[in-house]
Amino acid sequence: MSKQEVKLCLLGDSGVGKSSIVQRFVNNTFNPLAESTIGASFMTKNFHEDSHTYKFNIWDTAGQERYRALAPMYYRGAGAAIIVYDVTSAQSFESLKGWVRELQHHGPPGIVLAIAGNKCDLEDYREVSYQTAKNYADEIGALFVETSALTAVNVNEIFQEISKKIPKE
Ligand code: GTP
Ligand code: MG
């Protein structure tokens, strides 16, 4: 059976949980003491969806400001991007809009955009409502889910939804 390779990058502020989402997806683990990413990290994972196999080549970028200029290397040629914010941080949702604009102007044409509102297990600290983010995602034609790398909720689902939107080779 053929395997379709998909370059995918994760973008978003430092601390929103990009690396934690990748760890959950690739290894099904969670580290509460995860360290901030330096530069970027790369991982791969095979994923089966509807009798089709995808190999995700995942670039987990560093959210710290000093690495911002590196981002174009990671979204160049990407078939999909997951832009992550933290539901307990309104600031991280504002930053996400900046990433969306950058991808719309400089990203590859036809890139599948997915928005992940992470840390949805922290309901008591929520600053961004589900509906606010959902409306924004609909406006720009992006997939949207709220995820928790801690509880694993919707982590596989976001990759599954992305798979469905990737044009089949
Ligand atoms: P940079 O690499 O600096 O860009 O950050 P990042 O977006 O990769 O964040 P990272 O995955 O390192 O997570 C930051 C902190 O948030 C860590 O302490 C994680 O354990 C925690 N965290 C990540 N996801 C979740 C989640 O879904 N729920 C909760 N409660 N904590 C989370
Ligand atoms: Mg990281």
XYZ file of N, CA and C and ligand atoms in Angstrom:
540
model
N 0.852 -1.202 0.000
C 0.000 0.000 0.000
C 0.888 1.253 0.000
N 0.476 2.273 -0.700
C 1.292 3.487 -0.798
C 1.130 4.347 0.457
N 2.156 5.115 0.688
C 2.171 5.982 1.860
C 2.334 7.407 1.370
N 1.477 8.270 1.825
C 1.542 9.657 1.372
C 2.232 10.512 2.426
N 3.339 11.165 2.038
C 4.059 11.990 3.010
C 3.451 13.379 3.090
N 3.273 13.842 4.302
C 2.705 15.175 4.514
C 3.607 15.945 5.467
N 4.120 17.061 5.003
C 4.870 17.940 5.915
C 3.859 18.756 6.718
N 4.039 18.735 8.022
C 3.106 19.448 8.901
C 3.913 20.252 9.908
N 3.534 21.497 10.167
C 4.235 22.258 11.206
C 3.256 22.745 12.261
N 3.778 22.897 13.465
C 2.996 23.487 14.548
C 3.576 24.851 14.862
N 2.676 25.820 15.008
C 3.065 27.197 15.282
C 2.235 27.706 16.462
N 2.727 28.731 17.124
C 1.976 29.317 18.244
C 2.938 29.744 19.338
N 2.403 30.539 20.262
C 3.216 31.109 21.341
C 3.940 30.032 22.158
N 4.995 30.452 22.806
C 5.712 29.575 23.727
C 4.792 29.184 24.883
N 4.782 27.907 25.216
C 4.035 27.447 26.386
C 2.595 27.032 26.129
N 2.120 27.174 24.899
C 0.720 26.802 24.622
C 0.523 25.283 24.573
N 1.628 24.549 24.350
C 1.532 23.084 24.373
C 1.756 22.403 23.033
N 2.482 23.049 22.129
C 2.752 22.433 20.810
C 3.497 21.102 20.959
N 4.599 21.132 21.723
C 5.404 19.914 21.878
C 4.602 18.840 22.616
N 3.766 19.270 23.551
C 2.965 18.310 24.314
C 1.937 17.625 23.418
N 1.374 18.367 22.482
C 0.423 17.774 21.527
C 1.146 16.735 20.666
N 2.350 17.089 20.209
C 3.117 16.160 19.369
C 3.489 14.907 20.175
N 3.947 15.098 21.417
C 4.287 13.947 22.275
C 3.089 13.036 22.475
N 1.941 13.645 22.689
C 0.721 12.853 22.891
C 0.380 12.082 21.618
N 0.493 12.760 20.497
C 0.138 12.127 19.218
C 1.128 11.013 18.851
N 2.421 11.277 19.009
C 3.444 10.335 18.530
C 3.703 9.215 19.544
N 3.794 9.539 20.815
C 4.181 8.539 21.827
C 3.088 8.229 22.839
N 1.987 8.944 22.751
C 0.903 8.822 23.736
C 1.392 9.009 25.171
N 2.252 10.020 25.340
C 2.722 10.352 26.688
C 2.524 11.845 26.941
N 2.627 12.224 28.221
C 2.515 13.633 28.606
C 3.540 13.915 29.686
N 4.282 15.002 29.524
C 5.285 15.380 30.501
C 4.920 16.740 31.084
N 4.513 16.775 32.371
C 4.117 18.064 32.974
C 5.296 19.031 33.085
N 6.512 18.498 32.973
C 7.699 19.350 33.098
C 8.391 19.544 31.748
N 7.616 19.483 30.670
C 8.176 19.623 29.320
C 9.043 20.884 29.224
N 10.165 20.756 28.517
C 11.037 21.922 28.363
C 10.727 22.679 27.095
N 10.915 23.982 27.160
C 10.670 24.835 26.007
C 11.579 24.414 24.844
N 11.003 24.349 23.660
C 11.740 23.875 22.487
C 12.781 24.901 22.037
N 13.940 24.392 21.639
C 15.005 25.240 21.100
C 15.034 25.047 19.594
N 14.814 26.092 18.846
C 14.836 26.011 17.383
C 13.602 25.318 16.830
N 13.656 24.004 16.771
C 12.502 23.210 16.344
C 12.842 21.757 16.607
N 11.824 20.919 16.668
C 12.124 19.492 16.724
C 11.299 18.764 15.665
N 11.845 17.625 15.225
C 11.253 16.897 14.107
C 10.851 15.500 14.549
N 9.666 15.090 14.152
C 9.211 13.724 14.437
C 8.338 13.230 13.302
N 8.265 11.919 13.168
C 7.384 11.379 12.130
C 6.393 10.419 12.754
N 5.268 10.276 12.091
C 4.267 9.303 12.556
C 3.406 8.864 11.381
N 3.252 7.560 11.275
C 2.327 7.017 10.268
C 0.916 7.054 10.825
N -0.006 7.345 9.960
C -1.399 7.494 10.402
C -2.312 6.935 9.331
N -3.218 6.061 9.753
C -4.135 5.430 8.788
C -5.490 6.090 8.879
N -6.005 6.450 7.740
C -7.329 7.073 7.721
C -8.045 6.569 6.480
N -9.119 5.815 6.721
C -9.979 5.394 5.617
C -9.178 4.659 4.530
N -8.435 3.627 4.924
C -7.626 2.767 4.039
C -6.506 3.499 3.295
N -6.167 4.697 3.782
C -5.083 5.474 3.197
C -4.039 5.645 4.306
N -2.750 5.541 3.962
C -1.716 5.745 4.983
C -0.965 7.040 4.721
N -0.862 7.835 5.762
C -0.115 9.086 5.685
C 1.124 8.954 6.559
N 2.213 9.530 6.079
C 3.363 9.684 6.959
C 3.487 11.174 7.253
N 3.184 11.543 8.484
C 3.317 12.939 8.880
C 4.772 13.236 9.237
N 5.361 14.181 8.551
C 6.680 14.702 8.899
C 6.443 15.990 9.679
N 6.590 15.887 10.991
C 6.099 16.941 11.884
C 7.232 17.851 12.351
N 7.103 19.112 12.069
C 8.034 20.121 12.566
C 7.373 20.884 13.701
N 7.886 20.664 14.899
C 7.378 21.313 16.109
C 8.262 22.540 16.355
N 7.748 23.702 16.041
C 8.591 24.901 16.103
C 8.667 25.444 17.538
N 9.649 26.302 17.765
C 9.825 26.939 19.070
C 9.028 28.243 19.087
N 8.243 28.427 20.138
C 7.380 29.611 20.201
C 8.074 30.867 20.691
N 9.247 30.718 21.300
C 9.901 31.909 21.843
C 10.231 32.895 20.724
N 10.030 34.161 21.069
C 10.156 35.254 20.101
C 11.469 35.201 19.315
N 12.556 34.836 19.996
C 13.872 34.872 19.337
C 13.981 33.888 18.164
N 13.033 32.928 18.080
C 13.084 31.944 16.990
C 12.096 32.255 15.866
N 11.396 33.376 16.005
C 10.278 33.647 15.115
C 10.694 33.657 13.637
N 11.892 34.190 13.377
C 12.347 34.336 11.988
C 12.620 32.990 11.314
N 12.709 31.917 12.113
C 12.971 30.589 11.527
C 11.711 29.948 10.956
N 10.557 30.442 11.381
C 9.287 29.780 11.043
C 9.108 29.477 9.553
N 9.470 30.410 8.653
C 9.229 30.133 7.227
C 9.902 28.850 6.726
N 11.027 28.458 7.327
C 11.674 27.201 6.919
C 10.768 26.017 7.193
N 9.986 26.136 8.246
C 9.166 25.002 8.675
C 7.809 24.977 7.997
N 7.262 26.124 7.606
C 5.978 26.063 6.895
C 6.153 26.027 5.376
N 7.380 26.273 4.906
C 7.611 26.181 3.466
C 7.323 24.759 2.965
N 6.483 24.651 1.956
C 6.182 23.331 1.387
C 5.302 22.454 2.264
N 4.770 23.026 3.337
C 3.939 22.208 4.237
C 2.555 21.971 3.642
N 2.035 20.775 3.884
C 0.676 20.459 3.454
C -0.345 20.863 4.491
N 0.121 21.014 5.726
C -0.793 21.365 6.808
C -0.050 22.088 7.914
N -0.788 22.937 8.624
C -0.242 23.604 9.808
C -1.272 23.525 10.922
N -0.772 23.225 12.121
C -1.630 23.324 13.304
C -1.166 24.553 14.069
N -2.067 25.509 14.200
C -1.724 26.716 14.951
C -2.400 26.564 16.307
N -1.569 26.663 17.331
C -2.031 26.326 18.680
C -2.118 27.584 19.530
N -3.209 27.708 20.303
C -3.256 28.702 21.365
C -3.651 27.955 22.634
N -3.610 28.678 23.743
C -3.931 28.096 25.049
C -5.265 28.714 25.474
N -6.280 27.909 25.726
C -7.607 28.458 26.059
C -7.582 29.308 27.331
N -6.508 29.200 28.142
C -6.406 30.020 29.352
C -5.616 31.311 29.101
N -5.294 31.595 27.833
C -4.502 32.784 27.515
C -5.063 33.532 26.305
N -5.750 34.655 26.591
C -6.298 35.474 25.509
C -5.170 35.995 24.624
N -4.024 36.277 25.253
C -2.867 36.754 24.498
C -2.427 35.738 23.446
N -2.463 34.477 23.804
C -2.018 33.443 22.851
C -2.984 33.325 21.677
N -4.257 33.668 21.913
C -5.240 33.638 20.818
C -4.996 34.822 19.874
N -4.607 35.966 20.429
C -4.251 37.121 19.580
C -3.032 36.783 18.717
N -2.037 36.159 19.310
C -0.841 35.768 18.547
C -1.195 34.820 17.416
N -2.124 33.927 17.689
C -2.540 32.953 16.673
C -3.012 33.668 15.404
N -3.742 34.773 15.598
C -4.242 35.516 14.427
C -3.090 36.036 13.578
N -1.996 36.403 14.237
C -0.809 36.853 13.514
C -0.222 35.725 12.667
N -0.202 34.520 13.241
C 0.306 33.357 12.490
C -0.587 33.047 11.294
N -1.888 33.177 11.492
C -2.812 32.916 10.379
C -2.546 33.907 9.245
N -2.395 35.167 9.599
C -2.131 36.173 8.556
C -0.820 35.879 7.841
N 0.190 35.517 8.594
C 1.477 35.209 7.961
C 1.350 34.028 6.991
N 0.640 32.993 7.405
C 0.466 31.831 6.519
C -0.369 32.180 5.299
N -1.390 33.028 5.502
C -2.225 33.421 4.355
C -1.405 34.186 3.324
N -0.453 34.996 3.801
C 0.335 35.812 2.869
C 1.582 35.115 2.348
N 2.216 34.292 3.193
C 3.514 33.733 2.817
C 3.559 32.208 2.820
N 2.491 31.578 3.288
C 2.479 30.113 3.366
C 2.192 29.502 2.001
N 2.376 28.173 1.888
C 2.107 27.514 0.605
C 0.619 27.592 0.254
N 0.306 27.805 -1.032
C -1.101 27.850 -1.412
C -1.764 26.499 -1.128
N -2.986 26.537 -0.630
C -3.722 25.297 -0.377
C -3.359 24.594 0.914
N -2.481 25.190 1.734
C -2.117 24.558 3.012
C -3.382 24.382 3.863
N -3.508 23.195 4.467
C -4.654 22.919 5.343
C -4.361 23.530 6.717
N -5.217 24.432 7.130
C -5.013 25.106 8.415
C -5.912 24.498 9.476
N -5.316 24.172 10.605
C -6.088 23.669 11.737
C -5.733 24.495 12.966
N -6.749 24.866 13.719
C -6.536 25.624 14.948
C -6.824 24.700 16.125
N -5.891 24.661 17.073
C -6.090 23.857 18.282
C -6.108 24.775 19.492
N -7.214 24.783 20.209
C -7.323 25.494 21.486
C -6.930 24.504 22.565
N -5.661 24.549 22.975
C -5.141 23.510 23.880
C -5.375 23.865 25.359
N -5.157 22.887 26.207
C -5.340 22.965 27.675
C -6.816 23.112 28.037
N -7.693 22.471 27.259
C -9.119 22.583 27.548
C -9.497 21.847 28.833
N -8.525 21.143 29.443
C -8.770 20.555 30.769
C -8.786 21.613 31.865
N -8.261 22.809 31.567
C -8.175 23.866 32.600
C -9.367 24.811 32.518
N -10.570 24.240 32.608
C -11.817 24.994 32.411
C -11.912 26.209 33.355
N -11.466 26.059 34.583
C -11.606 27.136 35.570
C -10.788 28.382 35.217
N -9.798 28.201 34.358
C -8.905 29.323 34.018
C -9.137 29.840 32.603
N -10.223 29.376 31.988
C -10.479 29.688 30.591
C -10.598 31.206 30.346
N -9.915 31.701 29.288
C -10.043 33.109 28.874
C -10.614 33.250 27.466
N -10.611 32.177 26.679
C -11.097 32.237 25.298
C -12.249 31.243 25.167
N -13.440 31.741 24.830
C -14.592 30.840 24.746
C -14.499 29.975 23.496
N -15.151 28.831 23.573
C -15.200 27.932 22.424
C -15.773 28.674 21.227
N -16.877 29.400 21.444
C -17.595 30.016 20.322
C -16.766 31.109 19.642
N -16.039 31.898 20.429
C -15.179 32.946 19.863
C -14.183 32.340 18.878
N -13.557 31.258 19.291
C -12.535 30.637 18.451
C -13.167 29.932 17.265
N -14.305 29.287 17.501
C -14.998 28.563 16.431
C -15.434 29.548 15.329
N -15.966 30.697 15.747
C -16.403 31.706 14.763
C -15.220 32.183 13.928
N -14.102 32.420 14.593
C -12.908 32.881 13.893
C -12.434 31.812 12.896
N -12.394 30.555 13.336
C -11.937 29.463 12.467
C -12.856 29.338 11.243
N -14.150 29.468 11.464
C -15.106 29.383 10.343
C -14.857 30.506 9.338
N -14.614 31.712 9.879
C -14.344 32.880 9.018
C -13.176 32.644 8.063
N -12.132 31.999 8.569
C -10.930 31.810 7.745
C -10.881 30.425 7.093
N -11.929 29.630 7.321
C -11.987 28.306 6.689
C -10.986 27.314 7.251
N -10.730 27.433 8.560
C -9.790 26.501 9.201
C -10.552 25.444 9.999
N -9.934 24.284 10.165
C -10.460 23.291 11.103
C -10.272 23.857 12.504
N -11.133 23.407 13.427
C -10.979 23.867 14.804
C -11.380 22.781 15.784
N -10.508 22.525 16.745
C -10.895 21.696 17.893
C -10.219 22.249 19.144
N -10.849 21.974 20.277
C -10.178 22.205 21.555
C -9.543 20.888 21.969
N -8.284 20.974 22.368
C -7.516 19.776 22.697
C -7.014 19.835 24.136
N -6.617 18.682 24.633
C -5.826 18.641 25.854
C -4.753 17.585 25.668
N -3.515 18.031 25.685
C -2.411 17.067 25.612
C -2.357 16.264 26.906
N -2.858 16.850 27.997
C -2.881 16.171 29.295
C -3.851 14.996 29.291
N -5.093 15.239 28.889
C -6.105 14.161 28.924
C -6.185 13.419 27.594
N -5.542 13.939 26.568
C -5.525 13.368 25.212
C -6.775 13.690 24.405
N -7.672 14.468 24.956
C -8.913 14.733 24.230
C -8.629 15.468 22.909
N -9.182 14.939 21.839
C -9.120 15.536 20.489
C -7.737 15.619 19.844
N -6.741 14.993 20.423
C -5.407 15.071 19.815
C -5.348 14.232 18.531
N -5.760 12.963 18.614
C -5.812 12.168 17.378
C -6.793 12.752 16.380
N -7.882 13.271 16.906
C -8.943 13.797 16.040
C -8.446 14.926 15.150
N -7.576 15.773 15.685
C -7.133 16.902 14.853
C -6.312 16.386 13.664
N -5.495 15.370 13.901
C -4.715 14.815 12.790
C -5.636 14.072 11.816
N -6.666 13.462 12.360
C -7.631 12.758 11.510
C -8.385 13.749 10.610
N -8.827 14.844 11.192
C -9.547 15.858 10.400
C -8.628 16.437 9.318
N -7.363 16.649 9.677
C -6.399 17.156 8.692
C -6.250 16.144 7.555
N -6.100 14.867 7.890
C -5.944 13.831 6.864
C -7.070 13.888 5.852
N -8.278 14.075 6.356
C -9.442 14.097 5.464
C -9.384 15.255 4.481
N -8.723 16.345 4.892
C -8.676 17.531 4.013
C -7.460 17.577 3.089
N -6.492 16.686 3.306
C -5.305 16.651 2.439
C -5.700 16.005 1.114
N -5.431 16.665 -0.012
C -5.751 16.038 -1.295
C -5.008 14.709 -1.453
N -5.730 13.667 -1.846
C -5.126 12.327 -1.993
C -4.212 12.284 -3.198
N -3.065 11.655 -2.999
C -2.128 11.494 -4.133
C -2.465 10.233 -4.895
P 7.641 26.216 23.258
O 8.424 24.997 22.912
O 8.353 27.131 24.191
O 7.152 26.952 22.036
O 6.300 25.727 24.082
P 5.243 24.611 23.657
O 4.118 25.263 22.927
O 5.908 23.479 22.979
O 4.649 24.141 25.069
P 4.952 22.766 25.851
O 4.369 21.614 25.117
O 6.372 22.721 26.216
O 4.035 22.958 27.148
C 4.212 24.054 28.050
C 3.649 23.656 29.430
O 2.239 23.446 29.358
C 4.249 22.352 29.972
O 4.413 22.492 31.371
C 3.169 21.329 29.681
O 3.211 20.234 30.569
C 1.887 22.147 29.827
N 0.783 21.645 28.977
C 0.843 21.352 27.659
N -0.351 20.926 27.217
C -1.179 20.942 28.260
C -2.571 20.608 28.429
O -3.290 20.210 27.513
N -3.102 20.784 29.689
C -2.355 21.224 30.732
N -2.981 21.362 31.920
N -1.046 21.561 30.612
C -0.467 21.408 29.400
Mg 7.840 23.155 22.366
